Amino acid sequence: MNRATRDAGVVLPFVALSMIALLTVVAIVIDLGATRSFRRDTRLAADAGATAGALGVKDTTGTGVPCITAMAYAFRDVGGTQPSSAAIASACGSMTATCSGTSARTATMTVDSTTITVTNPVPDGSPLMDGTSLGSGVTQGVNATVDGVPCDRVGVQITRPQPSFFRGIMSSSPGTYTVHSVARYSPNAQPGSIPPALVALNQTACKAIDAGSNGNIVLVSNSVGPGIAYSDSNGPGCSGSNAILASRSSARLVAESSGAVVGELGWFSAPDANGYNSASTTNQVAPATFGSTSQNYVGRLFARDQRVTRAKVDDRYHCKNVPVTVQTLCTTTDPILALQALAAGSTASAPSGYATYSGACDTTAAAIVFPTGNLWVNCPTFTVKGNSLRIPGGSTVIFNGALSVESNGTLLVNTTGSTDGSGYPVPTDGSKQSTVLVNSTSSSAVSISSNASSLLMAQTMLYNGGGFTLSSSQSIHWTPPTTGDLKGLLYWSESTQPFSIQGGPQIKAKGVVFHGNGQLIGGGGGTIDLTKVQMWVDTMATGGSTTVRLAADPENSITLTGAGSALIR
């Protein structure tokens, strides 16, 4: 037998062994990568649960809000089969009392193979106060200034099966991994990204948000969370049917929940007897929507630690109006201040850089197209009736009087009148933003009346010196500027005149409306749909059997700075 014959077949075992080693390394790399990816996603779910739960640690309703909220958010973000709100409430049954002391309370729930444990309080010596790294805990000292006291803390721990594409072949038990997060309640933390649909700024009013005796105010849940309405009133003389949040007889004030996360109806500081009519029916648990419940109040009813104030919306659009006790005087552009100066300087003549309009003050004889650019229109009332008024994109137009859109009149700004699949106006030029100023201070400075009238304004902001009146069943299609200092802002007025919407207009609008010194009135029966409009007003009231639906647009709204939560582990 020669050497070649003796060596035959020797290479094959070596190749096989090398392949096994190579595949083992590949399997380890894939499993480790999957572990890191799944672990990261699970940690994000724990973060969401802890921060949401910590927002509720000051709740005194005895319903276990911190635990229920933490559990609901954690299960929502971790994905998979979602537990019912009743199951979550049952799991949190031992944590309904207000937190006191330093002994940890826990609630645990397992769905499929995922186990979530909520802890409150979180003692200083708890393992939850250690940091986490892949596979082990990391000792992290407690800082009282940063970490707060145990009752301010909510911990969320999640245990899940270890992802394994290959290791299960070699082991019958794939194992598990555990991550945790801890957040603390903080009076000065950001409360998250869920903007309120309605903020009523009056600080002492009774019936600051008033559904009347048979109206409906519905704060609609959306993709980012539950419905929310806040009043800044502490209502020192309010109670019963004259409470800060008023809903009586067959009226309804509903903050819809988002899954197991309860909607919010809040006022400032005052006890419950001032805050809402305790003689009316309430429902403060989830799930709850306008269609699935029947109580006078739906949503968590509670007193906030701080007023909202107008500081946050001012900070975005009118920063020089923010008190220096809140922040130092801004040095950036203040677009509202510039518009106020423009309005004040245009009551007698056209300001510098503005052409003077010399045509008819109404469209009854023929349609009118304004020239492109800056224009001053010196009419006591400019009436859009019988035909259309078209304002080109990129223009700033000052009406030195009132603006009225009446029967068969169509107001077009930066659009020819077409709408997209969602009902929003299609801009003639998507790169241009437009501004309309109305100098009148009357109650009907801007008036849109008659079923046959319509308004289509694309990427347009309206600054109004007086009241706003919308009546009957007009068609309204309106979007705010998409760039620049006025991005997201539909409307601004400092007037004490009402912002009144009557009847059942067909509204397709999105953005921020600020009418902070006047009342928002919804009346005339029918449904008023403002489910993409964030309203900042002095007070709000509905009349008759009107239903007003409100929800802030997540992409065009103001989130709040105030009492909230912050991650600490």
XYZ file of C-alpha atoms in Angstrom:
569
model
C 0.000 0.000 0.000
C 1.573 3.304 -1.061
C 1.519 6.581 0.948
C -1.242 8.125 -1.154
C -3.458 5.133 -0.400
C -2.719 5.298 3.318
C -3.647 9.070 3.500
C -6.919 8.662 1.629
C -9.886 9.823 3.702
C -7.828 11.657 6.344
C -8.792 15.159 5.144
C -12.536 14.594 5.363
C -12.718 14.243 9.196
C -10.615 17.393 9.606
C -12.926 19.304 7.260
C -15.957 18.059 9.164
C -14.483 19.080 12.499
C -13.581 22.526 11.111
C -17.098 23.001 9.808
C -18.536 22.136 13.199
C -16.271 24.688 14.866
C -17.116 27.307 12.251
C -20.867 26.725 12.557
C -20.585 26.887 16.361
C -18.928 30.313 16.140
C -21.575 31.508 13.658
C -24.355 30.240 15.932
C -22.870 32.040 18.940
C -22.572 35.289 16.986
C -26.168 35.084 15.698
C -27.581 34.177 19.103
C -25.615 36.949 20.821
C -26.793 39.499 18.246
C -30.394 38.371 18.688
C -30.001 38.573 22.455
C -28.778 42.147 22.284
C -31.568 43.176 19.879
C -34.368 41.573 21.902
C -32.879 42.856 25.129
C -32.764 46.412 23.788
C -36.421 46.274 22.707
C -37.444 44.834 26.061
C -35.532 47.540 27.927
C -37.389 50.185 25.926
C -40.673 48.589 27.012
C -39.509 48.651 30.644
C -38.528 52.320 30.236
C -41.984 53.167 28.886
C -43.750 51.336 31.701
C -41.637 52.884 34.463
C -41.934 56.473 33.211
C -45.686 56.147 32.624
C -46.208 54.591 36.057
C -44.163 57.229 37.840
C -46.457 59.942 36.483
C -49.202 58.569 38.720
C -47.418 58.141 42.053
C -49.142 61.238 43.452
C -52.568 59.841 42.565
C -54.894 59.592 45.566
C -57.890 57.854 44.006
C -57.009 54.469 45.489
C -57.259 52.760 42.092
C -53.618 51.692 41.730
C -52.878 54.142 38.922
C -49.042 53.823 39.051
C -49.112 50.037 38.845
C -51.914 49.787 36.288
C -50.346 52.391 34.013
C -46.852 50.897 34.275
C -48.127 47.397 33.542
C -50.277 48.557 30.619
C -47.502 50.519 28.910
C -44.904 47.783 29.437
C -47.121 45.063 27.932
C -48.136 47.357 25.075
C -44.552 48.120 24.091
C -43.190 44.620 24.598
C -45.751 43.340 22.067
C -47.398 39.948 21.866
C -50.685 39.009 23.507
C -52.137 41.959 25.414
C -53.765 41.412 28.818
C -57.185 42.890 29.484
C -57.534 45.979 31.642
C -59.473 43.897 34.169
C -56.586 41.425 34.403
C -54.100 44.246 34.920
C -56.278 45.847 37.602
C -56.544 42.492 39.367
C -52.765 41.968 39.267
C -52.292 45.436 40.778
C -54.885 44.874 43.496
C -52.298 44.896 46.280
C -50.977 48.322 45.237
C -54.113 50.473 45.404
C -53.260 52.301 48.620
C -51.220 55.518 48.483
C -47.523 54.730 48.860
C -45.984 55.225 52.297
C -42.828 53.945 53.962
C -39.939 52.185 52.227
C -41.019 48.525 52.045
C -41.337 47.418 48.450
C -44.779 46.497 47.080
C -44.856 44.385 43.949
C -47.365 43.208 41.375
C -46.514 40.471 38.893
C -48.257 39.306 35.756
C -47.286 36.669 33.175
C -48.728 36.542 29.672
C -47.500 33.821 27.341
C -43.836 33.586 28.397
C -43.333 37.224 29.392
C -43.385 38.165 33.076
C -43.644 41.794 34.157
C -43.216 42.934 37.751
C -44.045 46.461 38.912
C -42.517 47.766 42.147
C -43.470 50.860 44.176
C -41.885 52.053 46.378
C -38.380 51.100 45.230
C -36.134 51.064 48.342
C -32.617 52.462 48.218
C -31.132 48.985 48.690
C -33.267 47.281 46.044
C -31.443 45.446 43.231
C -33.597 47.545 40.911
C -31.467 50.528 41.921
C -28.465 48.842 40.319
C -27.755 49.559 36.697
C -27.928 46.791 34.102
C -25.511 45.395 31.581
C -25.693 42.273 29.454
C -25.967 39.375 31.872
C -25.355 41.116 35.201
C -26.213 43.972 37.538
C -23.960 46.983 37.989
C -23.727 48.610 41.406
C -24.885 52.216 41.262
C -25.032 54.422 44.334
C -28.227 56.267 45.308
C -28.212 60.050 44.932
C -31.095 61.569 46.886
C -31.202 64.685 44.701
C -31.429 62.754 41.448
C -33.178 59.601 42.608
C -35.776 61.078 44.972
C -37.387 59.063 47.766
C -38.564 55.435 47.461
C -42.261 56.315 47.084
C -41.457 58.556 44.117
C -39.984 55.587 42.251
C -41.666 52.983 40.085
C -39.680 49.992 38.885
C -40.562 47.687 35.996
C -38.807 44.345 35.567
C -39.396 42.169 32.503
C -38.333 38.533 32.162
C -38.561 36.855 28.741
C -37.293 33.680 27.047
C -33.745 33.919 25.756
C -33.887 34.094 21.929
C -31.943 31.143 20.522
C -31.791 30.002 16.925
C -29.121 27.358 17.474
C -28.495 26.912 21.185
C -31.747 25.045 21.644
C -30.302 22.236 19.540
C -27.617 21.687 22.154
C -29.739 22.440 25.217
C -33.321 21.553 26.058
C -33.679 24.774 28.081
C -33.189 28.005 26.119
C -33.081 30.085 29.339
C -34.435 33.559 30.058
C -33.125 37.080 30.406
C -34.268 39.926 32.668
C -34.077 43.699 32.318
C -35.403 46.465 34.529
C -35.968 50.212 34.575
C -36.783 52.658 37.361
C -38.340 56.100 36.962
C -39.170 58.717 39.550
C -41.929 61.288 39.833
C -40.528 64.771 39.368
C -42.348 68.112 39.559
C -40.069 69.506 36.842
C -39.672 66.564 34.483
C -41.097 66.253 31.001
C -44.391 64.338 31.200
C -43.855 62.579 27.898
C -45.055 63.037 24.392
C -48.835 62.897 24.843
C -50.148 66.422 24.208
C -53.460 67.527 25.732
C -56.311 68.116 23.303
C -57.735 70.994 25.355
C -56.187 73.473 27.793
C -58.495 75.968 29.554
C -56.254 78.729 30.921
C -58.623 80.693 33.202
C -57.236 80.312 36.741
C -60.341 80.831 38.870
C -63.414 80.072 36.750
C -66.171 77.667 37.651
C -67.413 75.624 34.682
C -64.038 76.207 33.072
C -64.756 73.135 30.938
C -68.525 72.822 30.747
C -70.434 70.086 28.935
C -73.705 71.691 30.028
C -76.758 69.612 30.824
C -76.926 67.576 27.597
C -73.803 68.377 25.568
C -70.809 66.139 24.960
C -67.120 67.013 25.137
C -65.074 64.053 23.948
C -61.277 63.970 24.269
C -60.514 61.316 21.693
C -57.642 58.839 22.085
C -55.229 58.503 19.192
C -52.000 56.784 18.173
C -49.906 58.403 20.921
C -52.198 57.933 23.893
C -55.454 58.709 25.681
C -57.644 61.808 25.528
C -56.523 64.640 27.828
C -58.070 67.947 28.975
C -56.641 70.258 31.639
C -58.074 73.316 33.386
C -55.822 75.805 35.161
C -58.637 76.848 37.487
C -58.522 76.093 41.206
C -62.172 77.221 41.464
C -62.215 78.561 45.022
C -65.989 79.064 44.906
C -66.864 76.061 42.737
C -68.763 72.908 43.672
C -71.545 70.586 42.550
C -73.105 71.476 39.205
C -70.942 74.619 39.258
C -67.664 72.691 39.505
C -64.492 73.466 37.561
C -65.217 70.517 35.262
C -68.992 70.615 34.809
C -71.072 67.747 33.487
C -74.615 67.203 34.734
C -77.965 65.671 33.834
C -77.401 63.898 30.507
C -74.181 65.750 29.618
C -70.909 63.896 29.179
C -67.252 64.848 29.604
C -65.213 61.951 28.262
C -61.436 61.462 28.134
C -61.138 58.223 26.177
C -58.590 55.646 27.306
C -55.935 54.152 25.061
C -56.086 50.428 25.682
C -55.529 50.065 29.404
C -54.175 53.632 29.782
C -56.834 55.895 31.299
C -57.667 59.327 29.850
C -57.144 62.427 32.008
C -59.427 65.232 33.208
C -57.417 67.536 35.440
C -57.714 70.869 37.226
C -55.282 72.748 39.455
C -54.778 72.076 43.158
C -58.386 72.196 44.431
C -60.063 69.219 46.150
C -62.376 66.909 44.231
C -65.466 68.730 45.545
C -64.355 71.814 43.602
C -63.000 69.904 40.646
C -66.052 67.990 39.443
C -69.694 67.356 40.269
C -69.491 64.409 42.639
C -73.263 63.936 42.360
C -72.802 62.923 38.726
C -71.733 59.460 37.567
C -68.068 58.703 36.909
C -65.923 56.031 35.292
C -62.190 56.267 36.000
C -61.025 52.918 34.640
C -60.096 51.605 31.210
C -61.065 50.651 28.611
C -63.467 53.527 28.102
C -64.612 55.315 24.974
C -67.493 57.637 24.278
C -69.374 54.832 22.567
C -68.772 52.172 25.210
C -69.657 54.158 28.351
C -72.517 56.311 29.583
C -71.289 58.195 32.666
C -71.204 61.983 33.071
C -67.432 61.858 33.581
C -65.124 59.314 31.953
C -61.398 59.405 32.652
C -59.129 59.948 35.615
C -60.351 62.970 37.616
C -57.538 64.594 39.571
C -55.900 67.802 40.775
C -52.612 68.658 39.058
C -49.587 69.834 41.044
C -48.924 72.719 38.669
C -50.894 74.928 36.324
C -50.251 74.444 32.638
C -50.242 78.231 31.925
C -49.659 79.587 28.450
C -45.873 79.556 28.914
C -45.284 76.474 26.781
C -47.253 77.665 23.762
C -45.760 81.139 24.214
C -42.309 79.595 24.317
C -42.942 78.137 20.863
C -44.537 81.158 19.175
C -44.421 84.208 21.479
C -41.322 83.696 23.612
C -40.918 87.314 24.726
C -44.246 86.930 26.539
C -42.898 84.132 28.766
C -42.302 85.536 32.273
C -38.639 85.875 33.197
C -39.476 83.930 36.361
C -40.069 80.959 34.071
C -37.106 81.464 31.769
C -34.731 84.231 30.800
C -35.919 86.629 28.123
C -35.524 84.927 24.772
C -33.242 86.297 22.086
C -34.743 84.276 19.253
C -37.422 85.390 16.802
C -40.865 86.046 18.312
C -43.260 85.635 15.356
C -46.410 86.605 17.270
C -44.786 89.787 18.563
C -43.921 90.643 14.964
C -47.541 90.048 13.886
C -48.850 92.149 16.770
C -46.601 95.002 15.696
C -47.722 94.571 12.082
C -51.392 94.677 13.107
C -50.915 97.730 15.313
C -49.002 99.566 12.596
C -51.545 98.945 9.831
C -54.781 100.421 11.189
C -54.418 103.737 9.349
C -52.287 102.986 6.314
C -50.373 100.275 4.547
C -47.149 99.393 6.360
C -43.837 99.605 4.596
C -43.447 96.912 1.974
C -47.205 96.398 1.505
C -49.206 97.277 -1.574
C -52.652 98.850 -1.108
C -55.595 96.934 -2.548
C -57.859 99.158 -4.652
C -60.552 96.766 -5.858
C -64.051 95.874 -4.684
C -64.646 94.932 -1.033
C -66.724 91.891 -1.963
C -66.873 89.106 -4.521
C -70.586 89.340 -5.289
C -69.996 90.564 -8.852
C -67.045 88.355 -9.758
C -64.275 86.203 -8.371
C -61.220 88.093 -7.154
C -57.575 87.010 -7.212
C -55.234 89.047 -5.047
C -51.764 89.777 -6.395
C -48.881 87.744 -5.021
C -46.988 89.369 -2.193
C -47.779 91.615 0.767
C -51.154 93.353 0.544
C -53.150 95.802 2.736
C -56.943 95.623 2.252
C -58.659 98.700 3.717
C -62.314 97.580 3.782
C -64.613 97.850 6.853
C -65.603 94.254 6.014
C -64.309 92.240 3.106
C -67.128 89.903 2.087
C -66.539 86.687 0.166
C -69.993 85.929 -1.252
C -71.306 84.412 -4.465
C -67.814 83.853 -5.853
C -64.315 83.073 -4.656
C -61.442 85.083 -3.233
C -58.063 83.584 -4.006
C -54.886 84.520 -2.127
C -51.685 83.176 -3.717
C -49.248 81.100 -1.677
C -46.450 82.940 0.066
C -48.512 86.117 0.560
C -49.191 88.076 3.725
C -52.567 89.830 3.557
C -53.791 92.365 6.140
C -57.562 92.929 6.266
C -57.904 96.281 8.012
C -61.423 95.395 9.098
C -63.470 92.210 9.316
C -63.451 89.180 7.021
C -66.779 87.508 6.233
C -67.319 84.384 4.135
C -70.983 84.065 3.227
C -73.440 82.259 0.908
C -71.730 80.585 -2.064
C -68.475 82.287 -1.155
C -65.186 80.381 -1.201
C -61.984 81.612 0.406
C -58.888 79.997 -1.139
C -55.387 80.531 0.234
C -52.445 78.799 -1.484
C -54.776 76.274 -3.105
C -57.084 75.949 -6.080
C -59.609 74.112 -3.932
C -58.566 70.488 -4.376
C -58.069 68.228 -1.348
C -56.005 65.113 -0.742
C -57.267 61.694 0.278
C -57.491 62.804 3.927
C -59.500 65.922 3.105
C -56.709 68.459 3.601
C -56.220 71.202 0.994
C -53.542 70.603 -1.624
C -51.178 73.619 -1.724
C -50.596 75.325 -5.029
C -46.962 75.670 -3.978
C -45.823 73.356 -1.199
C -42.718 75.468 -0.565
C -44.685 78.569 0.438
C -46.327 79.541 3.724
C -49.062 82.186 3.921
C -50.307 84.546 6.632
C -53.679 86.305 6.959
C -54.163 89.151 9.488
C -57.569 90.533 10.495
C -57.445 93.839 12.363
C -61.085 94.026 13.458
C -61.690 93.601 17.196
C -65.412 92.809 16.867
C -67.031 89.582 18.017
C -67.342 88.517 14.361
C -63.979 89.763 13.133
C -63.728 86.476 11.226
C -67.138 85.135 10.272
C -67.900 82.068 8.171
C -71.619 81.588 7.687
C -74.093 79.827 5.387
C -74.153 76.151 4.487
C -73.024 77.024 0.976
C -69.781 78.761 2.012
C -66.377 77.125 2.235
C -62.840 77.885 3.315
C -59.714 76.144 2.056
C -56.371 77.386 3.376
C -53.177 75.413 2.812
C -50.074 76.029 4.928
C -51.689 79.197 6.285
C -51.717 80.906 9.686
C -54.533 83.319 10.669
C -53.878 86.128 13.169
C -57.153 87.610 14.429
C -57.775 90.805 16.390
C -61.303 89.838 17.461
C -63.730 86.944 17.748
C -64.191 83.982 15.446
C -67.637 82.780 14.377
C -68.307 79.620 12.403
C -71.952 78.658 11.922
C -74.160 76.222 10.000
C -72.617 73.409 7.935
C -69.766 74.966 6.022
C -66.818 73.067 4.636
C -63.501 73.958 6.289
C -60.160 72.548 5.062
C -57.125 74.072 6.751
C -53.466 73.191 7.357
C -50.778 75.218 9.168
C -47.350 76.312 7.947
C -45.012 73.344 7.630
C -41.766 75.303 8.024
C -40.548 78.484 9.679
C -41.329 80.174 12.986
C -45.085 79.569 12.669
C -44.809 75.862 11.905
C -47.846 73.954 13.193
C -49.846 77.084 14.160
C -53.289 77.514 12.587
C -54.610 80.486 14.518
C -53.686 83.072 17.142
C -55.824 85.675 18.919
C -55.503 87.590 22.175
C -59.145 88.731 21.963
C -61.585 88.250 24.829
C -64.368 87.699 22.261
C -65.574 84.080 21.848
C -64.294 81.484 19.426
C -67.711 80.131 18.458
C -68.548 77.062 16.372
C -72.249 76.419 15.809
C -74.126 73.695 13.981
C -72.359 70.836 12.239
C -69.611 72.267 10.022
C -67.474 69.842 8.058
C -64.028 70.588 9.494
C -60.805 69.028 8.257
C -58.035 70.937 10.005
C -54.871 70.149 11.925
C -52.596 72.242 14.099
C -52.592 74.530 17.142
C -55.336 77.080 17.852
C -54.621 79.727 20.504
C -57.568 81.861 21.663
C -56.328 82.093 25.219
C -58.415 84.999 26.499
C -61.776 84.042 24.983
C -64.232 81.206 25.418
C -64.504 78.264 23.045
C -68.212 77.707 22.397
C -69.664 74.669 20.677
C -73.388 74.800 19.986
C -76.267 74.404 17.601
C -76.523 70.634 17.862
C -74.679 68.211 15.626
C -71.050 67.119 15.838
C -68.046 69.423 15.734
C -64.976 67.416 14.778
C -61.666 68.922 15.948
C -59.764 65.652 16.239
C -56.521 67.080 14.854
C -56.733 70.497 16.531
C -55.141 71.360 19.881
C -57.213 74.104 21.546
C -55.751 76.675 23.994
C -58.649 78.798 25.276
C -59.789 80.727 28.360
C -62.758 78.431 29.047
C -64.931 76.034 27.047
C -68.668 75.366 26.987
C -71.081 73.378 24.843
C -74.747 74.158 24.350
C -77.748 72.037 23.458
C -77.013 68.496 22.346
C -73.766 69.410 20.617
C -70.895 66.918 20.558
C -67.399 68.406 20.342
C -64.626 65.923 19.548
C -61.083 67.018 20.354
C -57.654 65.424 19.903
C -54.267 67.030 19.356
C -52.371 66.188 16.174
C -49.120 64.510 17.351
C -47.155 66.262 14.593
C -48.624 69.745 15.152
C -49.155 70.311 18.863
C -47.528 71.469 22.079
C -46.430 69.004 24.746
C -46.198 70.250 28.310
C -43.402 70.949 30.734
C -44.420 70.334 34.299
C -44.941 67.583 36.797
C -43.850 64.345 35.181
C -41.387 61.508 35.424
C -37.765 60.854 34.597
C -35.792 57.648 34.162
C -33.134 57.118 36.827
C -32.106 53.476 36.121
